[in-house]
Coordinates of C-alpha atoms in Angstrom, one line a residue:
X858 CA -29.8 -14.6 -4.0
X859 CA -28.6 -14.0 -0.4
X860 CA -24.8 -13.8 -0.4
X861 CA -23.2 -15.2 2.7
X862 CA -19.8 -16.3 1.3
X863 CA -17.8 -13.1 2.1
X864 CA -14.8 -15.1 3.3
X865 CA -14.4 -16.3 -0.3
X866 CA -14.9 -12.8 -1.9
X867 CA -16.8 -9.6 -1.5
X868 CA -19.0 -7.3 -3.5
X869 CA -17.0 -4.4 -4.9
X870 CA -18.2 -1.3 -3.2
X871 CA -19.7 1.5 -5.3
X872 CA -17.2 3.9 -4.0
X873 CA -14.4 1.6 -5.1
X874 CA -15.8 1.1 -8.6
X875 CA -16.1 4.9 -8.9
X876 CA -12.5 5.4 -8.0
X877 CA -11.3 2.8 -10.5
X878 CA -13.4 3.8 -13.6
X879 CA -11.2 6.7 -14.8
X880 CA -8.2 4.4 -15.0
X881 CA -10.0 2.2 -17.5
X882 CA -11.1 4.9 -19.9
X883 CA -9.2 8.1 -19.3
X884 CA -6.0 7.6 -17.3
X885 CA -5.1 4.3 -19.0
X886 CA -1.4 4.8 -19.8
X887 CA 1.2 2.3 -18.8
X888 CA 2.9 3.5 -15.6
X889 CA 6.1 2.1 -16.9
X890 CA 5.9 4.4 -19.9
X891 CA 7.6 7.3 -18.2
X892 CA 9.0 8.7 -21.5
X893 CA 5.7 10.5 -22.0
X894 CA 3.5 12.7 -19.8
X895 CA 0.6 10.3 -19.8
X896 CA 2.7 7.4 -18.4
X897 CA 4.3 9.7 -15.8
X898 CA 0.9 10.9 -14.6
X899 CA -0.3 7.3 -14.2
X900 CA 3.0 6.4 -12.4
X901 CA 2.4 9.3 -10.0
X902 CA -1.1 8.0 -9.2
X903 CA 0.3 4.5 -8.5
X904 CA 2.9 5.9 -6.1
X905 CA 0.2 8.1 -4.4
X906 CA -1.9 4.9 -3.9
X907 CA 1.1 3.0 -2.6
X908 CA 1.7 5.7 0.0
X909 CA -1.9 5.7 1.0
X910 CA -2.1 1.9 1.3
X911 CA 1.1 1.9 3.3
X912 CA -0.3 4.5 5.7
X913 CA -3.5 2.5 6.1
X914 CA -1.6 -0.8 7.0
X915 CA 1.1 0.9 9.1
X916 CA 4.2 0.7 7.1
X917 CA 6.4 2.7 4.6
X918 CA 5.5 3.0 1.0
X919 CA 8.8 1.4 0.0
X920 CA 7.7 -1.7 1.9
X921 CA 4.7 -2.4 -0.4
X922 CA 5.0 -4.5 -3.5
X923 CA 1.9 -4.9 -5.6
X924 CA 0.8 -8.4 -6.8
X925 CA -2.2 -10.1 -8.3
X926 CA -3.5 -11.1 -4.8
X927 CA -2.7 -13.0 -1.7
X928 CA -1.9 -16.3 -3.4
X929 CA 0.9 -14.6 -5.4
X930 CA 2.0 -12.6 -2.3
X931 CA 2.2 -15.8 -0.2
X932 CA 4.2 -17.5 -2.9
X933 CA 6.5 -14.6 -3.4
X934 CA 7.1 -14.3 0.3
X935 CA 7.9 -18.0 0.9
X936 CA 9.6 -18.9 -2.4
X937 CA 11.4 -15.6 -2.6
X938 CA 12.9 -16.1 0.8
X939 CA 13.7 -19.8 0.5
X940 CA 15.4 -19.3 -2.8
X941 CA 18.2 -17.4 -1.0
X942 CA 18.9 -20.3 1.4
X943 CA 19.9 -23.9 1.4
X944 CA 17.8 -26.6 3.1
X945 CA 16.7 -25.0 6.3
X946 CA 13.8 -25.4 8.8
X947 CA 10.3 -23.9 8.3
X948 CA 7.5 -23.6 10.8
X949 CA 3.9 -23.2 9.9
X950 CA 0.5 -24.2 11.3
X951 CA -1.9 -27.0 10.3
X952 CA -4.6 -24.5 9.4
X953 CA -2.9 -22.2 6.9
X954 CA -4.4 -21.3 3.5
X955 CA -3.4 -23.6 0.6
X956 CA -1.3 -20.8 -0.9
X957 CA 1.0 -21.1 2.1
X958 CA 0.9 -24.9 2.6
X959 CA 1.5 -25.7 -1.0
X960 CA 4.8 -23.8 -1.5
X961 CA 6.0 -25.1 1.8
X962 CA 5.2 -28.7 0.7
X963 CA 7.3 -28.0 -2.5
X964 CA 10.2 -26.7 -0.3
X965 CA 10.0 -29.9 1.8
X966 CA 10.4 -32.0 -1.4
X967 CA 13.6 -29.9 -2.1
X968 CA 15.1 -30.8 1.2
X969 CA 13.7 -28.2 3.7
X970 CA 12.4 -29.6 7.0
X971 CA 8.9 -28.5 8.1
X972 CA 7.1 -28.4 11.4
X973 CA 3.4 -28.0 11.2
X974 CA 2.1 -26.6 14.5
X975 CA -0.8 -28.2 16.4
X976 CA -3.8 -26.0 17.1
X977 CA -6.5 -26.2 19.8
X978 CA -10.2 -26.7 19.3
X979 CA -10.6 -23.0 18.6
X980 CA -7.8 -22.9 16.0
X981 CA -5.2 -21.2 18.2
X982 CA -1.7 -22.2 17.5
X983 CA -0.1 -24.3 20.4
X984 CA 2.4 -21.8 21.7
X985 CA 4.3 -24.4 23.6
X986 CA 4.7 -26.4 20.4
X987 CA 5.9 -23.2 18.6
X988 CA 8.5 -22.5 21.3
X989 CA 9.7 -26.1 21.3
X990 CA 9.9 -26.3 17.5
X991 CA 12.2 -23.3 16.9
X992 CA 15.8 -24.4 16.1
X993 CA 19.0 -22.7 15.3
X994 CA 18.4 -23.4 11.6
X995 CA 14.8 -22.2 11.6
X996 CA 14.6 -19.8 8.7
X997 CA 10.8 -18.9 8.4
X998 CA 7.7 -19.0 10.6
X999 CA 4.5 -18.5 8.6
X1000 CA 1.3 -18.2 10.6
X1001 CA -1.9 -16.6 9.4
X1002 CA -3.3 -13.6 11.4
X1003 CA -7.0 -14.6 10.9
X1004 CA -8.3 -18.0 9.6
X1005 CA -10.4 -18.0 6.5
X1006 CA -12.7 -20.9 7.6
X1007 CA -13.4 -20.5 11.3
X1008 CA -12.4 -16.9 11.8
X1009 CA -9.8 -17.5 14.5
X1010 CA -7.6 -14.5 15.3
X1011 CA -4.2 -15.7 16.5
X1012 CA -2.7 -14.6 19.8
X1013 CA -0.2 -12.6 17.9
X1014 CA 1.7 -10.9 20.7
X1015 CA 2.6 -14.2 22.2
X1016 CA 3.7 -15.6 18.8
X1017 CA 5.9 -12.6 18.2
X1018 CA 7.5 -12.9 21.6
X1019 CA 8.5 -16.5 20.9
X1020 CA 9.7 -16.1 17.4
X1021 CA 11.8 -12.9 18.1
X1022 CA 13.9 -15.0 20.5
X1023 CA 15.3 -16.6 17.3
X1024 CA 16.8 -15.3 14.0
X1025 CA 13.8 -16.7 12.0
X1026 CA 11.8 -14.5 9.7
X1027 CA 8.1 -14.1 10.5
X1028 CA 5.5 -14.1 7.7
X1029 CA 1.7 -13.7 8.1
X1030 CA -1.1 -14.2 5.7
X1031 CA -3.2 -11.2 6.8
X1032 CA -5.8 -11.6 4.0
X1033 CA -8.8 -12.1 6.2
X1034 CA -7.7 -9.5 8.8
X1035 CA -6.8 -6.4 6.9
X1036 CA -9.9 -4.4 6.2
X1037 CA -11.8 -6.1 8.9
X1038 CA -9.9 -5.3 12.1
X1039 CA -7.3 -2.5 12.7
X1040 CA -3.9 -3.7 11.6
X1041 CA -0.6 -2.0 11.8
X1042 CA 2.1 -4.2 10.2
X1043 CA 4.8 -2.2 12.1
X1044 CA 3.1 -2.9 15.4
X1045 CA 2.6 -6.6 14.5
X1046 CA 6.4 -6.8 14.1
X1047 CA 6.3 -9.0 11.1
X1048 CA 8.9 -9.3 8.3
X1049 CA 6.4 -10.2 5.5
X1050 CA 2.7 -9.9 5.2
X1051 CA 0.2 -10.7 2.4
X1052 CA -3.2 -9.2 1.7
X1053 CA -5.7 -8.9 -1.1
X1054 CA -8.3 -6.4 -2.4
X1055 CA -11.3 -8.6 -3.0
X1056 CA -11.7 -9.7 0.6
X1057 CA -12.5 -6.1 1.7
X1058 CA -14.9 -4.9 -1.0
X1059 CA -12.1 -4.1 -3.4
X1060 CA -11.5 -5.6 -6.9
X1061 CA -10.2 -9.1 -7.6
X1062 CA -6.8 -9.5 -9.2
X1063 CA -4.9 -7.1 -7.0
X1064 CA -3.1 -7.5 -3.7
X1065 CA 0.2 -6.6 -2.0
X1066 CA 3.1 -8.0 -0.1
X1067 CA 4.7 -6.1 2.8
X1068 CA 8.4 -6.6 2.8
X1069 CA 10.2 -5.1 5.9
X1070 CA 12.8 -2.6 5.0
X1071 CA 13.4 -1.0 8.4
X1072 CA 15.7 -2.6 10.9
X1073 CA 16.4 -6.1 9.8
X1074 CA 15.8 -5.7 6.0
X1075 CA 14.2 -8.7 4.2
X1076 CA 15.6 -9.7 0.8
X1077 CA 13.7 -11.9 -1.6
X1078 CA 14.6 -13.5 -4.9
X1079 CA 12.3 -12.5 -7.7
X1080 CA 9.8 -15.1 -9.0
X1081 CA 8.5 -13.4 -12.1
X1082 CA 10.9 -12.2 -14.7
X1083 CA 10.5 -9.7 -17.5
X1084 CA 10.1 -5.9 -17.3
X1085 CA 11.6 -5.4 -13.8
X1086 CA 8.6 -3.7 -12.3
X1087 CA 8.2 -3.5 -8.5
X1088 CA 11.9 -3.2 -7.8
X1089 CA 12.4 -6.3 -10.0
X1090 CA 10.5 -8.5 -7.6
X1091 CA 7.3 -8.8 -9.6
X1092 CA 7.6 -8.1 -13.4
X1093 CA 4.5 -7.3 -15.3
X1094 CA 2.4 -4.2 -16.2
X1095 CA 0.8 -2.9 -13.0
X1096 CA -2.9 -3.2 -12.6
X1097 CA -3.5 0.5 -12.1
X1098 CA -7.3 0.4 -11.7
X1099 CA -6.9 -2.5 -9.2
X1100 CA -4.3 -0.6 -7.2
X1101 CA -6.5 2.5 -7.0
X1102 CA -9.4 0.2 -6.1
X1103 CA -7.3 -1.4 -3.3
X1104 CA -6.5 2.0 -1.9
X1105 CA -10.2 3.0 -2.0
X1106 CA -11.3 -0.3 -0.3
X1107 CA -8.9 0.3 2.5
X1108 CA -10.0 3.8 3.0
X1109 CA -13.6 2.7 3.1
X1110 CA -12.9 0.0 5.6
X1111 CA -11.1 2.5 7.8
X1112 CA -14.0 4.9 7.7
X1113 CA -16.4 2.2 8.7
X1114 CA -14.3 0.3 11.3
X1115 CA -16.2 1.9 14.2
X1116 CA -19.7 0.9 13.0
X1117 CA -19.7 -2.1 10.6
X1118 CA -18.1 -4.8 12.8
X1119 CA -20.5 -4.2 15.7
X1120 CA -23.6 -4.0 13.5
X1121 CA -22.7 -7.1 11.4
X1122 CA -21.4 -9.0 14.4
X1123 CA -24.8 -8.6 16.0
X1124 CA -26.5 -9.9 12.8
X1125 CA -24.2 -12.8 12.8
X1126 CA -25.1 -13.7 16.4
X1127 CA -28.8 -13.4 15.6
X1128 CA -28.4 -15.6 12.6
X1129 CA -26.7 -18.3 14.7
X1130 CA -29.2 -18.0 17.5
X1131 CA -32.1 -18.6 15.1
X1132 CA -30.4 -21.6 13.5
X1133 CA -29.8 -23.1 17.0
X1134 CA -33.4 -22.4 18.0
X1135 CA -34.7 -24.5 15.1
X1136 CA -31.8 -27.0 14.9
X1137 CA -30.9 -27.5 18.6
X1138 CA -28.0 -29.9 18.0
X1139 CA -26.2 -27.4 15.7
X1140 CA -22.6 -27.0 16.7
X1141 CA -20.2 -24.1 16.3
X1142 CA -16.8 -24.5 14.8
X1143 CA -14.0 -22.2 16.1
X1144 CA -14.0 -19.6 18.9
X1145 CA -17.1 -18.5 20.7
X1146 CA -19.1 -15.8 19.0
X1147 CA -18.5 -13.4 21.8
X1148 CA -14.8 -14.1 21.8
X1149 CA -12.4 -11.3 20.8
X1150 CA -10.4 -14.0 19.0
X1151 CA -13.0 -14.4 16.3
X1152 CA -13.7 -12.3 13.2
X1153 CA -17.0 -10.4 13.5
X1154 CA -18.3 -11.6 10.1
X1155 CA -17.5 -15.3 10.3
X1156 CA -19.8 -18.3 11.2
X1157 CA -19.0 -22.0 10.7
X1158 CA -21.4 -24.6 11.9
X1159 CA -21.8 -28.4 12.0
X1160 CA -25.3 -29.5 10.7
X1161 CA -25.5 -33.0 12.2
X1162 CA -26.7 -35.8 10.0
X1163 CA -26.6 -33.8 6.7
X1164 CA -23.7 -33.3 4.4
X1165 CA -22.8 -29.7 4.2
X1166 CA -22.3 -29.6 0.4
X1167 CA -25.6 -31.3 -0.1
X1168 CA -27.3 -28.8 2.1
X1169 CA -25.7 -25.9 0.2
X1170 CA -26.9 -27.3 -3.1
X1171 CA -30.4 -27.8 -1.7
X1172 CA -30.5 -24.2 -0.6
X1173 CA -29.3 -22.4 -3.8
X1174 CA -30.9 -19.1 -2.9
X1175 CA -28.2 -18.7 -0.2
X1176 CA -24.5 -18.5 -1.1
X1177 CA -22.4 -20.4 1.5
X1178 CA -19.5 -22.8 1.3
X1179 CA -18.0 -25.8 2.9
X1180 CA -14.4 -24.4 3.2
X1181 CA -11.8 -22.4 1.4
X1182 CA -12.8 -21.2 -2.1
X1183 CA -9.3 -21.8 -3.3
X1184 CA -9.4 -25.5 -2.4
X1185 CA -13.1 -26.3 -3.2
X1186 CA -12.3 -27.7 -6.6
X1187 CA -10.4 -30.5 -5.0
X1188 CA -13.4 -31.7 -2.9
X1189 CA -11.1 -32.6 0.0
X1190 CA -12.5 -32.4 3.6
X1191 CA -11.5 -29.3 5.3
X1192 CA -7.9 -29.6 6.8
X1193 CA -8.8 -26.8 9.2
X1194 CA -11.8 -28.6 10.7
X1195 CA -9.8 -31.8 11.0
X1196 CA -6.9 -29.9 12.7
X1197 CA -9.3 -28.5 15.4
X1198 CA -10.5 -32.1 16.2
X1199 CA -13.6 -32.5 14.2
X1200 CA -14.2 -36.1 13.0
X1201 CA -14.8 -36.8 9.3
X1202 CA -18.6 -36.8 9.6
X1203 CA -18.5 -33.5 11.4
X1204 CA -16.2 -32.0 8.8
X1205 CA -18.4 -33.1 6.0
X1206 CA -21.5 -31.7 7.8
X1207 CA -20.0 -28.2 8.2
X1208 CA -20.8 -25.0 6.4
X1209 CA -19.2 -21.6 6.5
X1210 CA -21.1 -18.3 6.4
X1211 CA -19.4 -14.9 5.9
X1212 CA -21.4 -11.7 6.3
X1213 CA -20.4 -8.2 5.1
X1214 CA -21.3 -4.5 5.3
X1215 CA -24.0 -5.2 2.8
X1216 CA -25.8 -8.0 4.7
X1217 CA -29.2 -7.0 6.0
X1218 CA -31.4 -8.2 8.9
X1219 CA -34.0 -9.2 6.3
X1220 CA -31.5 -11.4 4.5
X1221 CA -30.4 -13.1 7.7
X1222 CA -34.0 -13.9 8.6
X1223 CA -34.7 -15.2 5.1
X1224 CA -31.5 -17.2 5.0
X1225 CA -32.2 -18.9 8.3
X1226 CA -35.7 -19.9 7.2
X1227 CA -34.4 -21.3 3.9
X1228 CA -31.5 -23.2 5.5
X1229 CA -33.7 -24.8 8.2
X1230 CA -36.3 -25.8 5.7
X1231 CA -33.7 -27.5 3.5
X1232 CA -32.1 -29.1 6.5
X1233 CA -35.4 -30.6 7.6
X1234 CA -36.0 -32.0 4.1
X1235 CA -32.6 -33.7 4.0
X1236 CA -32.3 -34.9 7.6
X1237 CA -33.0 -38.7 7.8

């Protein structure tokens, strides 16, 4: 198996697993059980991890709330903010992850008004549309930092400049960016930001929500009730091994930030060049591969005349996907590719590839050969 679906999830790095193991079998006390020394020791480890994670993403430890992952973080950010306000205005983009679009759709049914920003053929938000859409009653602007399907990095400084002329809160789904590119949440000037461990060689089932506490403090209404953990915002026993794993994954990403993107970006480019050499009418979705506005590990292509899902099934030795893993079960054509102007046939003929620190040149060569062979078998 050649795994090229690293936008969906990543292999847990050995260093991360090693950091987590003691918290399954040795330091396994409940961190809420502070009445005993075992619980206090675990709680101290959680707070040390929180401080380390905050330092890695450029914020204060008091601004980090642990969750089960970005889907929960996005829902807590959006629903937690909207619960404190009556029917107001929300701005988002047409290419957000379903865990952002779905709670906003629910809010719309409750009386909130929503503007869904247009994007260009590369997936960049239309900045004029954003500026024109902001109103006195705009409560929230939610725009992802990096797109999970086509790898687009938004022009964030321009977005912030526009939004900060209003009183609106700014949320970003930073899931695909954190751990892949240098990110300082303070420098991004966001109010809320979501990220997850399993997109950066950390464990599944753990993530975090950044909630600004400096300057204009953000207040959310809790969405999960019970034990009052995480300042009452997210009740439930903390996933201590996962939190330690998230910390280790961020530390690993920081150590490798100077080497891995360049090396894997080059492999990604060679992979695309080989596919184009053998399938000349292959088309690229999203920004150019040499653009600074594209994630270094992402590739999304149109394979003309062949349905993408059929091609993926015909080439089972290579793991790839036709869109977001979180919406694949619904078998709907990619809303992202439709938003950037692809017609229905092109959308259905598209496949996404995500490389990682573990991807090798031999795997890329073999994957290209297997995909081209399967394509030629299927092409009418």
